[in-house]
Amino acid sequence: MIYYGRDDSQHWRDRNVTPGKMPSMLWLWKKRLPEDVHRELIQKYGKLYGVRMFGKTTIICNRPDIISQVLSKEFTSFINRRKLTTGDAIADNMLQITTDDKWKRLRAIVSPTFSTGKLRKMRPLIDDCLQTLVTNIGKMSTNSDHSVDMKTVYGAYTMEVIIQVAFGTKVDALIDDKNPIILNAKKLMSQDFKIWQLIHVLIIFMFPKVAKFFGMTFMPKDITGFFTDLINKIIAERRTGKALDGGKRYDFLQLLLDANERNSEETHKQETTTESDVLSEEQTTPLQLNTKSMSDAEMISQCVLFFIAGYETTATTISYAIYLLSENPESQQKLFEESKSIFETK
């Protein structure tokens, strides 16, 4: 395609960025890991280079100093990512896809839920899942001849924690693998990428109007429909005080509901009924961007994003850490002694 074939070399040189070139998208078809592809590109072009990706000029950065500056000191200067309309109500409301004022509003509501104090209140939920993990490992270790895929074990543990922390729902992902939540979560996180799915994603990225015309969405509609119904049901139960345990919850969804309620009360106090503040019918939208609250649809999106962003990253990190400990017995013993000393002092 001519659009992709044009030379952007001078564009990057003018910005003191090394010009690069993305490899053919066939790397997806060959099931190569993205990190392997980018590692090769870093070796070829350096830690900071520019490419054209899906028709947009894109900077690939692997320098910790620049990444730190962008994510901290200059954070407010980088509020937008690639503008993307997926045609999926859940995906389009996710924090990482929204832009400008909508992104600022959602982030202002979501960020406080990750404060140290609030995360500490979620610890009992994580400890509960940890006890399930220990029990399951104990059962599997009774058979010394049985080899265990620890990625599966820690993947199940990660899934349990996220479902518990995000949705406030207790499951045992390793044992209760027929649970509808587990089945749909696994479908959502499936890495069995087929060629037709690649074409599907490319059409959404490159030809969003065509994708919208044919009703193409980024995530399968049956899965998004399941999570929408599930979270809507939980939200309704929380608002009517019919939570299963009858007690106060401290999961991600409840924190969003609490923040939403506080912001709605503050907004209501600040509102005036003067004629000058009334928007014309043409300006009215289902959700005004100047509100400090979050719609139910937006809360559902953040819960699903919480799952997508946290599952594979956490499961892989824990699994690899366990592998490294098994390969380094001295480090494993040191960790054991340190952990033992901490628990004994409590």
Tab-separated table of C-alpha atoms in Angstrom:
chain	number	residue	atom	x	y	z
A	1	MET	CA	0.000	0.000	0.000
A	2	ILE	CA	1.293	3.460	-0.884
A	3	TYR	CA	0.060	4.790	2.456
A	4	TYR	CA	2.446	2.489	4.276
A	5	GLY	CA	5.193	2.711	1.720
A	6	ARG	CA	5.955	6.415	2.104
A	7	ASP	CA	9.292	7.424	3.589
A	8	ASP	CA	9.096	8.976	7.070
A	9	SER	CA	12.849	9.069	7.607
A	10	GLN	CA	13.141	12.864	7.544
A	11	HIS	CA	10.123	13.212	9.826
A	12	TRP	CA	11.978	11.260	12.509
A	13	ARG	CA	15.391	12.826	11.913
A	14	ASP	CA	13.889	16.285	12.382
A	15	ARG	CA	12.824	15.120	15.847
A	16	ASN	CA	16.155	13.476	16.689
A	17	VAL	CA	14.579	10.022	16.552
A	18	THR	CA	16.094	7.054	14.704
A	19	PRO	CA	13.897	6.006	11.741
A	20	GLY	CA	12.726	2.409	11.957
A	21	LYS	CA	10.475	0.027	10.097
A	22	MET	CA	7.968	-2.433	11.490
A	23	PRO	CA	8.257	-5.999	10.209
A	24	SER	CA	5.451	-7.675	8.304
A	25	MET	CA	2.354	-8.446	10.375
A	26	LEU	CA	3.014	-12.096	9.574
A	27	TRP	CA	4.831	-12.316	12.921
A	28	LEU	CA	1.374	-12.611	14.475
A	29	TRP	CA	0.481	-15.428	12.117
A	30	LYS	CA	3.694	-17.216	13.104
A	31	LYS	CA	2.641	-16.793	16.765
A	32	ARG	CA	5.793	-14.934	17.689
A	33	LEU	CA	5.695	-13.030	20.956
A	34	PRO	CA	5.500	-9.220	20.614
A	35	GLU	CA	8.370	-8.810	23.090
A	36	ASP	CA	10.630	-10.953	20.890
A	37	VAL	CA	9.816	-8.826	17.852
A	38	HIS	CA	10.484	-5.578	19.727
A	39	ARG	CA	13.707	-6.972	21.193
A	40	GLU	CA	14.990	-7.554	17.663
A	41	LEU	CA	13.922	-4.043	16.608
A	42	ILE	CA	15.732	-2.520	19.607
A	43	GLN	CA	18.907	-4.373	18.633
A	44	LYS	CA	18.507	-3.073	15.100
A	45	TYR	CA	17.430	0.555	15.677
A	46	GLY	CA	18.359	1.327	19.281
A	47	LYS	CA	16.273	2.087	22.383
A	48	LEU	CA	14.375	4.994	20.800
A	49	TYR	CA	13.071	4.773	17.253
A	50	GLY	CA	10.082	5.784	15.174
A	51	VAL	CA	7.896	3.664	12.929
A	52	ARG	CA	4.628	3.880	11.041
A	53	MET	CA	2.095	1.599	12.685
A	54	PHE	CA	-1.475	1.176	11.434
A	55	GLY	CA	-1.049	4.350	9.395
A	56	LYS	CA	0.156	6.471	12.331
A	57	THR	CA	3.633	7.696	13.208
A	58	THR	CA	4.588	5.977	16.456
A	59	ILE	CA	7.571	6.267	18.778
A	60	ILE	CA	8.879	3.067	20.380
A	61	CYS	CA	10.786	3.854	23.583
A	62	ASN	CA	12.832	1.462	25.706
A	63	ARG	CA	14.670	4.069	27.768
A	64	PRO	CA	13.683	4.044	31.471
A	65	ASP	CA	14.648	7.705	31.963
A	66	ILE	CA	12.284	8.918	29.216
A	67	ILE	CA	9.513	6.512	30.254
A	68	SER	CA	9.804	7.780	33.845
A	69	GLN	CA	9.618	11.398	32.729
A	70	VAL	CA	6.563	10.773	30.537
A	71	LEU	CA	4.727	8.832	33.252
A	72	SER	CA	5.546	11.256	36.092
A	73	LYS	CA	6.840	14.780	35.492
A	74	GLU	CA	5.296	15.210	32.027
A	75	PHE	CA	2.281	12.995	32.624
A	76	THR	CA	-0.273	15.751	31.999
A	77	SER	CA	1.266	16.409	28.569
A	78	PHE	CA	0.533	12.876	27.355
A	79	ILE	CA	-3.156	12.363	28.043
A	80	ASN	CA	-4.045	10.698	24.719
A	81	ARG	CA	-3.061	7.442	23.126
A	82	ARG	CA	-3.988	6.380	19.616
A	83	LYS	CA	-7.515	7.496	18.832
A	84	LEU	CA	-9.441	4.301	18.339
A	85	THR	CA	-13.107	3.434	18.025
A	86	THR	CA	-13.572	-0.300	18.390
A	87	GLY	CA	-17.358	-0.406	18.055
A	88	ASP	CA	-17.434	-2.183	21.399
A	89	ALA	CA	-19.227	-0.324	24.212
A	90	ILE	CA	-16.969	-1.881	26.852
A	91	ALA	CA	-13.680	-1.292	25.025
A	92	ASP	CA	-14.525	2.266	23.930
A	93	ASN	CA	-15.125	3.317	27.553
A	94	MET	CA	-11.867	1.866	28.862
A	95	LEU	CA	-9.477	4.338	30.420
A	96	GLN	CA	-6.655	3.473	28.005
A	97	ILE	CA	-8.806	4.223	24.936
A	98	THR	CA	-10.723	7.341	26.014
A	99	THR	CA	-9.212	10.763	25.290
A	100	ASP	CA	-9.166	14.402	26.404
A	101	ASP	CA	-11.802	15.493	28.951
A	102	LYS	CA	-13.420	12.089	29.186
A	103	TRP	CA	-10.070	10.489	30.027
A	104	LYS	CA	-9.370	13.159	32.663
A	105	ARG	CA	-12.765	12.615	34.258
A	106	LEU	CA	-12.458	8.831	34.377
A	107	ARG	CA	-8.906	8.945	35.673
A	108	ALA	CA	-9.861	11.410	38.414
A	109	ILE	CA	-12.455	8.907	39.640
A	110	VAL	CA	-10.423	5.710	39.179
A	111	SER	CA	-7.015	6.817	40.530
A	112	PRO	CA	-8.059	7.337	44.184
A	113	THR	CA	-9.253	3.732	44.354
A	114	PHE	CA	-5.586	2.665	44.162
A	115	SER	CA	-4.428	4.641	47.194
A	116	THR	CA	-2.390	2.723	49.785
A	117	GLY	CA	-5.198	2.841	52.330
A	118	LYS	CA	-7.837	1.466	49.968
A	119	LEU	CA	-5.524	-1.239	48.625
A	120	ARG	CA	-4.833	-2.310	52.207
A	121	LYS	CA	-8.558	-2.840	52.714
A	122	MET	CA	-8.562	-5.219	49.741
A	123	ARG	CA	-5.867	-7.410	51.291
A	124	PRO	CA	-8.305	-9.807	53.024
A	125	LEU	CA	-9.744	-10.629	49.585
A	126	ILE	CA	-6.261	-11.455	48.280
A	127	ASP	CA	-5.366	-13.443	51.416
A	128	ASP	CA	-8.523	-15.496	50.934
A	129	CYS	CA	-7.426	-16.420	47.404
A	130	LEU	CA	-3.922	-17.143	48.701
A	131	GLN	CA	-5.304	-19.709	51.143
A	132	THR	CA	-7.056	-21.412	48.232
A	133	LEU	CA	-3.750	-21.448	46.315
A	134	VAL	CA	-1.865	-23.000	49.247
A	135	THR	CA	-4.573	-25.648	49.667
A	136	ASN	CA	-4.514	-26.546	45.970
A	137	ILE	CA	-0.712	-26.761	45.866
A	138	GLY	CA	-0.789	-28.954	48.982
A	139	LYS	CA	-3.191	-31.359	47.285
A	140	MET	CA	-1.079	-31.531	44.125
A	141	SER	CA	2.206	-32.011	46.017
A	142	THR	CA	0.933	-35.181	47.728
A	143	ASN	CA	1.700	-37.012	44.501
A	144	SER	CA	5.485	-36.710	44.148
A	145	ASP	CA	5.422	-38.327	40.700
A	146	HIS	CA	2.992	-35.776	39.325
A	147	SER	CA	4.488	-32.891	37.392
A	148	VAL	CA	2.591	-29.588	37.748
A	149	ASP	CA	2.304	-26.752	35.252
A	150	MET	CA	2.841	-23.832	37.632
A	151	LYS	CA	1.776	-21.283	35.013
A	152	THR	CA	-1.662	-22.904	35.087
A	153	VAL	CA	-1.671	-22.862	38.890
A	154	TYR	CA	-0.624	-19.234	39.230
A	155	GLY	CA	-2.795	-18.251	36.295
A	156	ALA	CA	-5.773	-19.651	38.202
A	157	TYR	CA	-4.674	-17.825	41.361
A	158	THR	CA	-4.329	-14.536	39.469
A	159	MET	CA	-7.742	-14.994	37.890
A	160	GLU	CA	-9.292	-15.661	41.319
A	161	VAL	CA	-7.697	-12.553	42.825
A	162	ILE	CA	-8.802	-10.270	40.002
A	163	ILE	CA	-12.361	-11.624	39.958
A	164	GLN	CA	-12.520	-11.289	43.741
A	165	VAL	CA	-10.953	-7.817	43.866
A	166	ALA	CA	-12.678	-6.418	40.775
A	167	PHE	CA	-16.131	-8.009	40.947
A	168	GLY	CA	-16.336	-9.094	44.586
A	169	THR	CA	-17.092	-12.676	43.544
A	170	LYS	CA	-15.386	-15.727	45.060
A	171	VAL	CA	-14.340	-18.542	42.703
A	172	ASP	CA	-11.803	-21.385	42.618
A	173	ALA	CA	-10.448	-21.131	39.081
A	174	LEU	CA	-8.316	-24.289	39.370
A	175	ILE	CA	-11.091	-26.561	40.643
A	176	ASP	CA	-14.296	-24.899	39.467
A	177	ASP	CA	-13.207	-24.537	35.837
A	178	LYS	CA	-16.826	-24.916	34.601
A	179	ASN	CA	-17.957	-21.766	36.411
A	180	PRO	CA	-19.447	-19.377	33.768
A	181	ILE	CA	-17.224	-16.548	35.055
A	182	ILE	CA	-14.099	-18.678	34.620
A	183	LEU	CA	-15.166	-19.941	31.196
A	184	ASN	CA	-15.836	-16.430	29.867
A	185	ALA	CA	-12.692	-15.041	31.486
A	186	LYS	CA	-10.605	-17.709	29.768
A	187	LYS	CA	-12.247	-16.918	26.433
A	188	LEU	CA	-11.499	-13.225	26.958
A	189	MET	CA	-7.832	-13.938	27.691
A	190	SER	CA	-7.374	-16.670	25.083
A	191	GLN	CA	-4.043	-16.435	23.249
A	192	ASP	CA	-5.049	-18.855	20.500
A	193	PHE	CA	-4.898	-16.145	17.829
A	194	LYS	CA	-6.206	-17.192	14.411
A	195	ILE	CA	-5.616	-15.504	11.063
A	196	TRP	CA	-9.246	-14.377	10.688
A	197	GLN	CA	-8.964	-12.649	14.067
A	198	LEU	CA	-5.895	-10.777	12.825
A	199	ILE	CA	-7.811	-9.579	9.765
A	200	HIS	CA	-10.725	-8.640	12.046
A	201	VAL	CA	-8.477	-6.485	14.281
A	202	LEU	CA	-6.721	-4.858	11.321
A	203	ILE	CA	-10.063	-3.787	9.820
A	204	ILE	CA	-11.111	-2.208	13.141
A	205	PHE	CA	-7.789	-0.356	13.409
A	206	MET	CA	-7.462	0.768	9.796
A	207	PHE	CA	-11.068	1.030	8.600
A	208	PRO	CA	-13.212	1.856	11.666
A	209	LYS	CA	-16.174	3.031	9.548
A	210	VAL	CA	-16.226	-0.259	7.663
A	211	ALA	CA	-16.009	-2.159	10.954
A	212	LYS	CA	-18.887	-0.149	12.389
A	213	PHE	CA	-21.016	-0.726	9.273
A	214	PHE	CA	-20.602	-4.494	9.571
A	215	GLY	CA	-21.009	-4.464	13.366
A	216	MET	CA	-17.473	-5.693	14.006
A	217	THR	CA	-16.281	-5.358	17.600
A	218	PHE	CA	-12.892	-5.716	19.266
A	219	MET	CA	-14.119	-8.296	21.786
A	220	PRO	CA	-16.659	-11.085	21.163
A	221	LYS	CA	-20.193	-9.865	21.860
A	222	ASP	CA	-21.185	-12.962	23.828
A	223	ILE	CA	-18.306	-12.402	26.277
A	224	THR	CA	-18.878	-8.668	26.703
A	225	GLY	CA	-22.585	-9.367	27.062
A	226	PHE	CA	-21.882	-11.869	29.841
A	227	PHE	CA	-19.685	-9.476	31.842
A	228	THR	CA	-22.105	-6.591	31.281
A	229	ASP	CA	-24.992	-8.635	32.685
A	230	LEU	CA	-22.855	-9.946	35.560
A	231	ILE	CA	-21.568	-6.547	36.690
A	232	ASN	CA	-24.945	-4.863	36.200
A	233	LYS	CA	-26.450	-7.482	38.496
A	234	ILE	CA	-23.754	-6.902	41.124
A	235	ILE	CA	-24.201	-3.114	40.888
A	236	ALA	CA	-27.965	-3.484	41.374
A	237	GLU	CA	-27.406	-5.708	44.425
A	238	ARG	CA	-24.936	-3.257	45.953
A	239	ARG	CA	-27.266	-0.285	45.443
A	240	THR	CA	-30.218	-2.075	47.008
A	241	GLY	CA	-28.133	-3.456	49.851
A	242	LYS	CA	-28.681	-7.068	48.799
A	243	ALA	CA	-25.063	-8.147	48.669
A	244	LEU	CA	-24.753	-11.854	49.463
A	245	ASP	CA	-22.801	-11.403	52.694
A	246	GLY	CA	-24.789	-8.347	53.738
A	247	GLY	CA	-21.592	-6.560	54.761
A	248	LYS	CA	-19.553	-3.662	53.453
A	249	ARG	CA	-17.386	-4.623	50.477
A	250	TYR	CA	-13.960	-3.224	49.704
A	251	ASP	CA	-13.466	-4.418	46.138
A	252	PHE	CA	-12.701	-2.321	43.066
A	253	LEU	CA	-16.315	-2.116	41.927
A	254	GLN	CA	-17.538	-0.983	45.355
A	255	LEU	CA	-14.828	1.687	45.547
A	256	LEU	CA	-15.958	3.004	42.163
A	257	LEU	CA	-19.561	3.038	43.348
A	258	ASP	CA	-18.573	4.906	46.534
A	259	ALA	CA	-16.493	7.445	44.597
A	260	ASN	CA	-19.318	7.887	42.130
A	261	GLU	CA	-21.815	8.533	44.909
A	262	ARG	CA	-19.567	11.113	46.600
A	263	ASN	CA	-18.883	12.915	43.325
A	264	SER	CA	-22.570	12.930	42.398
A	265	GLU	CA	-23.453	14.532	45.749
A	266	GLU	CA	-20.754	17.189	45.304
A	267	THR	CA	-21.890	17.899	41.750
A	268	HIS	CA	-25.498	18.212	42.891
A	269	LYS	CA	-24.534	20.785	45.521
A	270	GLN	CA	-22.609	22.865	42.981
A	271	GLU	CA	-25.277	22.827	40.290
A	272	THR	CA	-27.350	25.915	39.627
A	273	THR	CA	-30.622	26.172	37.797
A	274	THR	CA	-29.979	29.459	36.066
A	275	GLU	CA	-31.103	29.630	32.480
A	276	SER	CA	-27.580	30.334	31.257
A	277	ASP	CA	-26.452	26.922	32.518
A	278	VAL	CA	-29.069	24.978	30.591
A	279	LEU	CA	-27.655	23.276	27.506
A	280	SER	CA	-29.539	23.401	24.258
A	281	GLU	CA	-31.079	20.189	22.968
A	282	GLU	CA	-28.427	19.958	20.274
A	283	GLN	CA	-25.638	20.073	22.884
A	284	THR	CA	-27.117	17.457	25.169
A	285	THR	CA	-25.508	14.008	25.214
A	286	PRO	CA	-26.374	10.879	27.221
A	287	LEU	CA	-23.337	11.514	29.420
A	288	GLN	CA	-22.024	15.052	29.828
A	289	LEU	CA	-18.242	15.261	29.934
A	290	ASN	CA	-18.243	17.953	32.608
A	291	THR	CA	-19.878	15.676	35.177
A	292	LYS	CA	-17.688	14.242	37.934
A	293	SER	CA	-19.514	10.929	38.024
A	294	MET	CA	-19.177	7.736	36.034
A	295	SER	CA	-21.923	5.864	34.210
A	296	ASP	CA	-22.627	2.180	34.880
A	297	ALA	CA	-21.291	1.358	31.409
A	298	GLU	CA	-18.020	3.127	32.220
A	299	MET	CA	-17.697	1.282	35.536
A	300	ILE	CA	-18.191	-2.021	33.730
A	301	SER	CA	-15.456	-1.067	31.259
A	302	GLN	CA	-12.947	-0.271	34.017
A	303	CYS	CA	-13.660	-3.593	35.757
A	304	VAL	CA	-13.055	-5.530	32.530
A	305	LEU	CA	-9.919	-3.448	31.833
A	306	PHE	CA	-8.728	-4.240	35.352
A	307	PHE	CA	-8.991	-7.915	34.437
A	308	ILE	CA	-7.405	-7.674	30.979
A	309	ALA	CA	-4.480	-5.521	32.121
A	310	GLY	CA	-3.803	-7.519	35.277
A	311	TYR	CA	-4.194	-11.164	34.340
A	312	GLU	CA	-1.416	-12.178	31.947
A	313	THR	CA	1.127	-9.685	33.322
A	314	THR	CA	0.696	-10.893	36.908
A	315	ALA	CA	0.396	-14.614	36.141
A	316	THR	CA	3.534	-14.562	33.983
A	317	THR	CA	5.552	-12.513	36.495
A	318	ILE	CA	4.694	-14.818	39.402
A	319	SER	CA	5.345	-17.960	37.332
A	320	TYR	CA	8.713	-16.685	36.117
A	321	ALA	CA	9.694	-15.620	39.642
A	322	ILE	CA	8.890	-19.144	40.890
A	323	TYR	CA	10.956	-20.613	38.048
A	324	LEU	CA	13.946	-18.420	38.922
A	325	LEU	CA	13.668	-19.384	42.602
A	326	SER	CA	13.644	-23.064	41.647
A	327	GLU	CA	16.802	-22.507	39.614
A	328	ASN	CA	18.486	-20.607	42.470
A	329	PRO	CA	18.027	-22.571	45.737
A	330	GLU	CA	20.145	-20.117	47.754
A	331	SER	CA	17.834	-17.234	46.818
A	332	GLN	CA	14.821	-19.429	47.553
A	333	GLN	CA	16.160	-20.190	51.043
A	334	LYS	CA	16.929	-16.516	51.685
A	335	LEU	CA	13.387	-15.553	50.699
A	336	PHE	CA	12.000	-18.276	52.957
A	337	GLU	CA	14.030	-17.073	55.949
A	338	GLU	CA	13.043	-13.442	55.403
A	339	SER	CA	9.365	-14.335	55.030
A	340	LYS	CA	9.511	-16.556	58.115
A	341	SER	CA	11.067	-13.809	60.240
A	342	ILE	CA	8.378	-11.325	59.177
A	343	PHE	CA	5.473	-13.677	59.933
A	344	GLU	CA	6.976	-14.680	63.289
A	345	THR	CA	7.093	-11.056	64.438
A	346	LYS	CA	3.364	-10.554	63.769
